[in-house]
Coordinates of N, CA and C in Angstrom, one line a residue:
M942 N -8.7 -24.4 -17.9 CA -8.2 -24.3 -16.7 C -9.3 -24.5 -15.4
S943 N -8.5 -24.8 -14.7 CA -8.7 -25.4 -13.3 C -9.2 -24.3 -12.1
L944 N -10.1 -24.7 -11.1 CA -10.6 -23.7 -10.5 C -9.1 -22.9 -9.5
N945 N -8.4 -24.1 -9.3 CA -7.0 -23.6 -8.4 C -6.2 -22.8 -9.7
D946 N -6.2 -23.1 -10.6 CA -5.8 -22.1 -11.7 C -5.9 -20.6 -11.7
W947 N -7.3 -20.7 -11.7 CA -8.1 -19.3 -11.5 C -7.5 -18.5 -10.6
L948 N -7.7 -19.2 -9.5 CA -7.5 -19.1 -7.8 C -5.9 -18.2 -7.8
L949 N -5.0 -19.0 -8.1 CA -3.7 -18.3 -8.5 C -3.5 -17.5 -9.2
F950 N -4.2 -17.1 -10.4 CA -4.3 -15.8 -11.4 C -5.2 -14.6 -10.5
L951 N -6.2 -14.9 -9.4 CA -6.5 -13.8 -8.9 C -5.5 -13.6 -8.2
H952 N -5.3 -14.3 -7.5 CA -4.0 -14.3 -6.1 C -2.9 -13.1 -6.7
V953 N -2.1 -13.6 -7.6 CA -0.9 -12.8 -8.4 C -1.2 -11.5 -8.8
A954 N -3.0 -11.4 -9.6 CA -3.6 -10.3 -10.0 C -3.4 -9.5 -8.8
A955 N -4.1 -9.5 -7.8 CA -4.3 -9.1 -6.5 C -3.3 -8.2 -6.2
A956 N -1.9 -9.4 -6.4 CA -0.5 -8.8 -5.5 C 0.0 -7.9 -6.6
F957 N -0.5 -7.8 -7.6 CA 0.0 -6.8 -8.4 C -0.5 -5.8 -8.5
A958 N -1.6 -5.4 -8.3 CA -2.5 -4.4 -7.7 C -2.1 -3.7 -6.3
V959 N -1.4 -4.1 -5.3 CA -1.2 -3.8 -3.9 C 0.5 -3.4 -4.7
V960 N 1.2 -4.2 -5.2 CA 2.7 -3.6 -5.7 C 2.4 -2.6 -6.5
A961 N 1.7 -2.8 -7.4 CA 1.1 -1.0 -8.3 C 1.2 0.0 -7.3
A962 N -0.4 -0.4 -6.8 CA -0.5 1.1 -5.5 C 0.7 1.4 -4.7
I963 N 1.7 0.3 -3.8 CA 2.6 1.1 -3.4 C 4.1 1.9 -4.0
T964 N 3.5 1.3 -5.4 CA 4.9 1.9 -6.5 C 4.5 3.1 -6.4
V965 N 2.9 4.0 -6.9 CA 2.4 4.7 -6.7 C 2.5 5.7 -5.4
F966 N 2.0 5.1 -4.5 CA 2.3 5.7 -3.1 C 4.3 6.5 -3.2
T967 N 5.1 5.9 -3.5 CA 6.3 5.8 -3.5 C 6.5 6.9 -4.2
I968 N 6.1 7.1 -5.2 CA 6.4 8.4 -6.4 C 6.0 9.1 -5.4
L969 N 4.7 9.3 -5.0 CA 4.1 10.7 -4.4 C 4.0 10.8 -2.8
V970 N 5.3 10.1 -2.8 CA 5.9 10.4 -1.4 C 7.1 11.6 -1.6
I971 N 8.3 10.8 -2.8 CA 9.0 11.4 -3.3 C 8.7 13.0 -4.4
V972 N 7.5 12.8 -4.5 CA 7.1 14.3 -5.5 C 6.7 15.3 -4.2
G973 N 6.5 14.6 -3.3 CA 5.7 15.4 -2.7 C 6.7 16.0 -1.5
R974 N 7.5 15.5 -1.2 CA 9.0 16.1 -1.1 C 9.3 17.4 -1.6
R975 N 9.5 17.0 -2.9 CA 9.5 18.3 -3.6 C 8.7 20.0 -3.7
I976 N 7.4 19.5 -3.0 CA 6.4 20.5 -3.1 C 6.5 21.4 -2.3
D977 N 5.6 22.3 -2.0 CA 5.5 23.6 -1.0 C 4.4 24.0 -1.0
R978 N 3.6 24.1 -2.5 CA 2.3 25.1 -2.7 C 0.6 24.0 -2.7
P979 N 0.0 24.7 -1.5 CA -1.1 23.7 -1.7 C -1.8 23.7 -2.7
A980 N -2.1 24.3 -4.2 CA -2.7 23.5 -4.9 C -1.6 22.6 -5.8
E981 N -0.7 22.5 -5.8 CA 0.5 21.5 -6.1 C 0.4 19.8 -5.6
A982 N 0.0 20.3 -3.5 CA -0.5 19.3 -3.5 C -1.6 18.4 -3.2
V983 N -2.7 19.5 -3.5 CA -3.9 19.1 -3.5 C -3.8 17.8 -4.9
A984 N -3.2 18.6 -5.7 CA -3.4 17.6 -7.3 C -2.5 16.1 -7.0
V985 N -1.2 16.5 -6.4 CA -0.2 15.4 -6.7 C -1.2 14.1 -5.6
F986 N -2.1 14.4 -4.8 CA -3.1 13.6 -3.5 C -4.2 12.8 -4.8
R987 N -4.1 13.9 -5.4 CA -5.7 13.4 -6.2 C -4.9 11.9 -6.9
V988 N -3.9 11.9 -7.4 CA -3.5 10.7 -7.9 C -3.7 9.3 -7.6
G989 N -3.4 9.9 -5.7 CA -3.3 8.5 -4.8 C -4.8 7.7 -4.7
D990 N -6.0 8.7 -5.2 CA -7.2 8.3 -4.6 C -7.8 6.5 -5.4
P991 N -7.1 6.6 -6.8 CA -7.0 5.2 -7.4 C -6.1 4.3 -6.8
A992 N -4.9 4.7 -6.3 CA -4.0 3.4 -6.0 C -4.4 3.4 -4.3
N993 N -5.3 4.5 -3.7 CA -6.2 3.7 -2.4 C -6.9 2.3 -2.9
I994 N -7.5 2.6 -3.6 CA -9.0 1.6 -3.9 C -7.9 0.5 -3.8
L995 N -7.0 0.3 -5.2 CA -6.2 -0.8 -5.6 C -5.7 -1.5 -4.3
V996 N -4.7 -0.5 -3.2 CA -4.1 -1.4 -2.3 C -5.5 -1.8 -1.3
Q997 N -6.7 -1.4 -1.2 CA -7.5 -1.8 -0.3 C -8.2 -3.0 -0.7
A998 N -8.7 -2.9 -1.8 CA -9.2 -4.4 -2.8 C -8.1 -5.3 -3.0
G999 N -6.7 -5.2 -2.8 CA -5.9 -6.0 -3.2 C -5.5 -7.0 -1.9
T1000 N -5.3 -5.7 -0.9 CA -4.6 -6.8 -0.2 C -6.0 -7.6 0.6
V1001 N -7.0 -7.4 0.6 CA -8.2 -8.0 0.8 C -8.1 -9.2 -0.1
L1002 N -8.2 -9.2 -1.4 CA -8.3 -10.0 -2.2 C -6.8 -11.6 -1.9
V1003 N -5.4 -10.8 -1.9 CA -4.5 -11.4 -1.6 C -4.6 -12.4 -0.7
L1004 N -5.0 -12.1 0.7 CA -4.9 -12.7 1.8 C -6.3 -14.0 1.6
V1005 N -7.8 -13.5 1.0 CA -8.6 -14.4 0.8 C -8.3 -15.9 0.2
L1006 N -7.7 -15.0 -1.2 CA -7.6 -16.0 -2.3 C -6.0 -16.7 -1.8
G1007 N -5.2 -16.5 -1.3 CA -4.2 -17.1 -0.6 C -4.6 -18.2 0.3
V1008 N -5.1 -17.6 0.9 CA -6.0 -18.8 2.3 C -6.1 -19.8 1.4
W1009 N -7.5 -19.9 0.8 CA -8.4 -20.4 -0.3 C -7.3 -21.3 -1.3
L1010 N -6.4 -20.6 -1.3 CA -5.2 -21.7 -2.1 C -4.5 -22.5 -1.8
A1011 N -3.8 -22.4 -0.1 CA -3.1 -23.0 1.0 C -4.3 -24.2 1.5
I1012 N -5.5 -23.9 1.3 CA -6.3 -24.9 2.1 C -6.8 -25.9 0.6
R1013 N -6.5 -25.6 -1.0 CA -7.0 -26.5 -1.6 C -6.0 -27.1 -2.5
L1014 N -4.5 -26.6 -2.4 CA -3.2 -27.8 -2.3 C -3.0 -28.6 -1.9
P1015 N -2.9 -29.9 -2.0 CA -2.0 -30.8 -1.1 C -0.9 -29.9 -0.8
E1016 N 0.3 -29.8 -1.6 CA 1.4 -29.5 -1.0 C 1.4 -27.9 -0.1
Y1017 N 0.5 -27.3 0.2 CA 0.5 -26.3 1.2 C -0.8 -26.4 2.1
H1018 N -0.3 -25.8 3.5 CA -1.0 -25.8 4.6 C -1.2 -24.7 5.1
P1019 N -2.6 -24.2 5.3 CA -2.8 -22.3 5.9 C -1.3 -22.0 7.5
W1020 N -0.7 -23.3 7.9 CA 0.0 -23.1 9.0 C 1.3 -23.4 8.6
D1021 N 1.7 -23.8 7.1 CA 3.2 -23.4 7.2 C 3.7 -22.3 7.5
G1022 N 4.8 -22.7 8.2 CA 5.6 -21.3 8.4 C 5.7 -20.3 7.7
W1023 N 6.5 -20.7 6.6 CA 6.4 -19.0 5.7 C 4.7 -18.6 5.1
L1024 N 3.6 -19.3 5.4 CA 2.5 -18.6 5.3 C 1.9 -17.5 6.7
I1025 N 2.5 -18.4 7.3 CA 2.7 -17.9 9.1 C 3.2 -16.2 9.0
G1026 N 4.6 -16.5 8.3 CA 5.7 -15.4 8.3 C 4.5 -13.9 7.1
A1027 N 4.1 -14.8 5.9 CA 3.1 -14.0 5.4 C 2.1 -13.3 5.8
Y1028 N 1.2 -14.1 6.9 CA 0.3 -13.4 7.5 C 0.6 -12.4 8.3
V1029 N 1.9 -12.3 9.2 CA 2.5 -11.6 9.9 C 2.8 -9.9 9.1
L1030 N 3.2 -10.7 8.1 CA 3.7 -9.0 7.1 C 2.9 -9.0 6.8
W1031 N 1.8 -9.8 6.1 CA 0.5 -8.6 5.6 C -0.7 -7.9 6.6
A1032 N -0.3 -8.2 7.8 CA -0.8 -7.2 9.0 C 0.1 -6.3 9.6
V1033 N 1.5 -6.5 9.3 CA 2.7 -5.6 9.2 C 1.8 -4.3 8.1
A1034 N 2.1 -4.7 7.1 CA 1.6 -4.0 5.9 C 0.7 -3.2 6.1
G1035 N -0.3 -4.1 6.8 CA -1.8 -3.4 6.2 C -2.0 -2.4 7.5
G1036 N -1.3 -2.7 8.6 CA -1.2 -1.2 10.2 C -0.2 -0.3 9.6
A1037 N 0.6 -0.9 9.0 CA 1.8 1.0 9.2 C 0.9 1.7 7.1
G1038 N 0.6 0.6 6.5 CA -0.8 1.3 5.8 C -1.3 2.4 5.9
A1039 N -2.2 1.3 7.0 CA -3.4 2.8 7.4 C -2.8 3.7 8.1
A1040 N -2.0 3.3 8.9 CA -1.3 4.8 9.8 C -0.9 5.9 8.4
A1041 N 0.1 5.0 7.9 CA 0.5 6.1 6.3 C -0.3 6.6 5.7
G1042 N -1.4 6.2 5.8 CA -2.9 6.9 5.1 C -3.4 7.9 5.7
K1043 N -3.5 7.7 6.9 CA -3.7 8.6 7.7 C -3.0 9.9 7.8
E1044 N -1.8 9.7 8.2 CA -1.0 10.9 7.8 C -1.1 11.8 6.8
Y1045 N -0.7 10.8 5.7 CA -0.9 11.9 4.1 C -2.6 12.3 4.3
M1046 N -3.4 11.6 4.2 CA -5.0 12.2 4.2 C -5.5 13.8 5.1
R1047 N -4.6 13.5 6.4 CA -4.5 14.7 7.4 C -3.9 16.3 6.2
I1048 N -2.4 15.6 5.8 CA -1.7 16.7 5.3 C -2.3 17.1 3.8
Q1049 N -3.3 15.9 3.3 CA -3.9 16.4 2.1 C -5.1 17.3 2.5
K1050 N -5.7 17.0 3.7 CA -7.0 17.9 4.4 C -6.4 19.1 4.5
R1051 N -5.0 19.5 5.1 CA -4.3 20.8 5.3 C -4.4 21.7 3.8
A1052 N -4.1 20.6 2.9 CA -3.9 21.3 1.7 C -5.0 21.9 1.2
Q1053 N -6.1 21.1 1.5 CA -7.3 21.6 0.7 C -7.9 22.7 1.6
E1054 N -7.6 22.9 2.9 CA -7.9 23.9 3.7 C -7.6 25.3 3.0
L1055 N -5.8 24.9 2.9 CA -4.9 26.0 2.7 C -5.7 26.5 0.7
V1056 N -6.0 25.9 0.6 CA -6.7 26.4 -0.9 C -8.1 26.8 -0.8
A1057 N -8.8 26.3 -0.4 CA -10.4 27.0 0.0 C -10.4 28.7 0.9
E1058 N -8.6 28.7 1.4 CA -8.6 30.0 2.2 C -8.2 31.0 1.0
G1059 N -7.8 30.4 0.0 CA -7.0 31.2 -1.0 C -5.5 31.4 -0.7
R1060 N -5.2 30.8 0.1 CA -3.7 30.7 0.5 C -2.8 29.5 -0.5
L1061 N -2.3 30.4 -1.9 CA -1.7 29.8 -3.4 C -0.1 29.4 -3.0
E1062 N 0.5 30.7 -1.8 CA 1.7 31.0 -2.1 C 1.9 30.1 -1.3
P1063 N 3.7 29.5 -1.7 CA 4.5 28.2 -1.0 C 4.6 28.2 1.1
S1064 N 4.1 27.5 1.4 CA 3.7 27.1 2.9 C 4.8 26.4 3.3
P1065 N 5.7 27.1 4.2 CA 6.7 26.5 5.3 C 5.8 25.1 5.9
E1066 N 4.8 25.5 6.5 CA 4.0 24.7 7.1 C 3.2 23.2 6.3
L1067 N 3.0 23.5 4.9 CA 2.7 22.3 4.6 C 4.2 21.4 3.7
R1068 N 5.4 22.5 3.4 CA 6.3 21.7 3.7 C 6.7 21.4 4.6
A1069 N 6.7 21.7 5.6 CA 7.2 20.7 6.9 C 6.7 19.4 7.3
E1070 N 5.4 19.4 6.6 CA 4.2 18.4 7.0 C 4.5 17.2 5.7
L1071 N 5.0 17.7 4.7 CA 5.7 16.5 3.4 C 6.8 16.4 3.6
H1072 N 7.4 16.8 4.6 CA 9.0 16.0 4.8 C 8.9 15.9 6.7
A1073 N 8.0 15.5 7.3 CA 7.8 15.0 8.7 C 8.7 13.3 8.1
A1074 N 8.8 12.8 9.1 CA 9.4 11.5 9.8 C 8.4 10.4 9.5
R1075 N 7.4 10.7 10.5 CA 6.2 9.8 10.9 C 5.7 9.4 9.3
P1076 N 5.0 9.8 8.8 CA 4.0 9.1 7.4 C 5.0 8.4 6.7
L1077 N 6.5 9.0 6.0 CA 7.7 8.4 6.1 C 8.0 7.1 6.1
V1078 N 7.8 7.4 7.6 CA 8.6 5.7 8.0 C 7.5 5.2 8.2
F1079 N 6.1 5.3 8.2 CA 5.2 4.3 7.9 C 5.4 3.7 6.8
H1080 N 5.7 4.8 5.6 CA 5.3 4.5 4.5 C 6.3 3.2 4.1
L1081 N 7.5 3.3 4.6 CA 8.7 2.5 4.3 C 8.8 1.1 5.0
V1082 N 7.8 1.2 6.4 CA 7.4 0.0 6.7 C 6.7 -0.8 5.7
T1083 N 5.5 -0.3 5.4 CA 4.8 -1.1 4.6 C 5.8 -1.5 3.2
T1084 N 6.3 -0.4 2.8 CA 7.2 -1.1 1.7 C 7.8 -2.6 1.9
A1085 N 8.4 -2.5 2.5 CA 9.5 -3.2 3.4 C 8.6 -4.4 4.1
A1086 N 7.5 -4.6 4.3 CA 6.6 -5.9 4.2 C 5.8 -6.0 3.2
V1087 N 5.7 -5.2 2.2 CA 5.3 -6.0 0.8 C 6.0 -7.0 0.1
L1088 N 7.5 -6.2 0.2 CA 8.8 -6.7 -0.4 C 8.7 -8.2 0.3
G1089 N 8.8 -8.1 1.7 CA 9.0 -9.1 2.1 C 8.2 -10.5 2.1
L1090 N 6.9 -9.9 1.7 CA 5.9 -10.7 1.4 C 6.0 -11.7 -0.2
L1091 N 6.5 -10.5 -0.6 CA 6.7 -11.2 -2.5 C 8.5 -11.9 -2.4
V1092 N 9.0 -11.8 -1.3 CA 10.0 -13.0 -1.2 C 9.4 -14.0 -0.9
L1093 N 8.7 -14.0 0.4 CA 7.5 -15.2 0.7 C 7.0 -16.0 -0.1
M1094 N 6.3 -15.6 -1.3 CA 5.6 -15.8 -1.8 C 6.2 -16.2 -3.1
I1095 N 7.5 -15.7 -3.8 CA 8.0 -16.4 -4.6 C 9.3 -18.0 -4.1
F1096 N 10.2 -17.2 -3.4 CA 11.4 -18.7 -2.6 C 10.0 -19.7 -1.8
K1097 N 8.8 -18.6 -1.2 CA 8.5 -20.2 -0.6 C 9.4 -21.0 0.6
P1098 N 10.1 -20.3 1.7 CA 11.1 -21.3 2.6 C 10.3 -22.2 3.2
G1099 N 11.1 -23.0 3.0 CA 10.4 -24.5 4.1 C 9.3 -25.1 3.1
A1100 N 8.9 -24.8 2.4 CA 7.9 -26.0 1.9 C 8.3 -26.6 1.2

């Protein structure tokens, strides 16, 4: 296998890690909307920790390896229109994902505080936070941007 083959393999593997993490986050958002007990919320949020590592490492590797490939392969250039669109979507996904992560980390911290206080009964406050529109919108924007990235990477319009 050539260096270009390895770069492409690692680029696709990193993209798979990002999509897997976004899938886990989507499941957690759906499950979280059905939870109102702090201990259950803490347990559900714990599942997101490995996905957080995957999405952070994956997004950096996808960008670095993708640009490296665009430089190395003669048929692509880092300034091609479809790649500029990908950079924009990458930035949107990163920004919205970071914002969603901050929102859900704040909710996770509150659930942990409630557990530490011994408040294990259903919490209307926690339920309201898990049903809030703001973190959900950030997650949906992230998901849409990642799906847009996949479409650009698969179809490479204008290439």
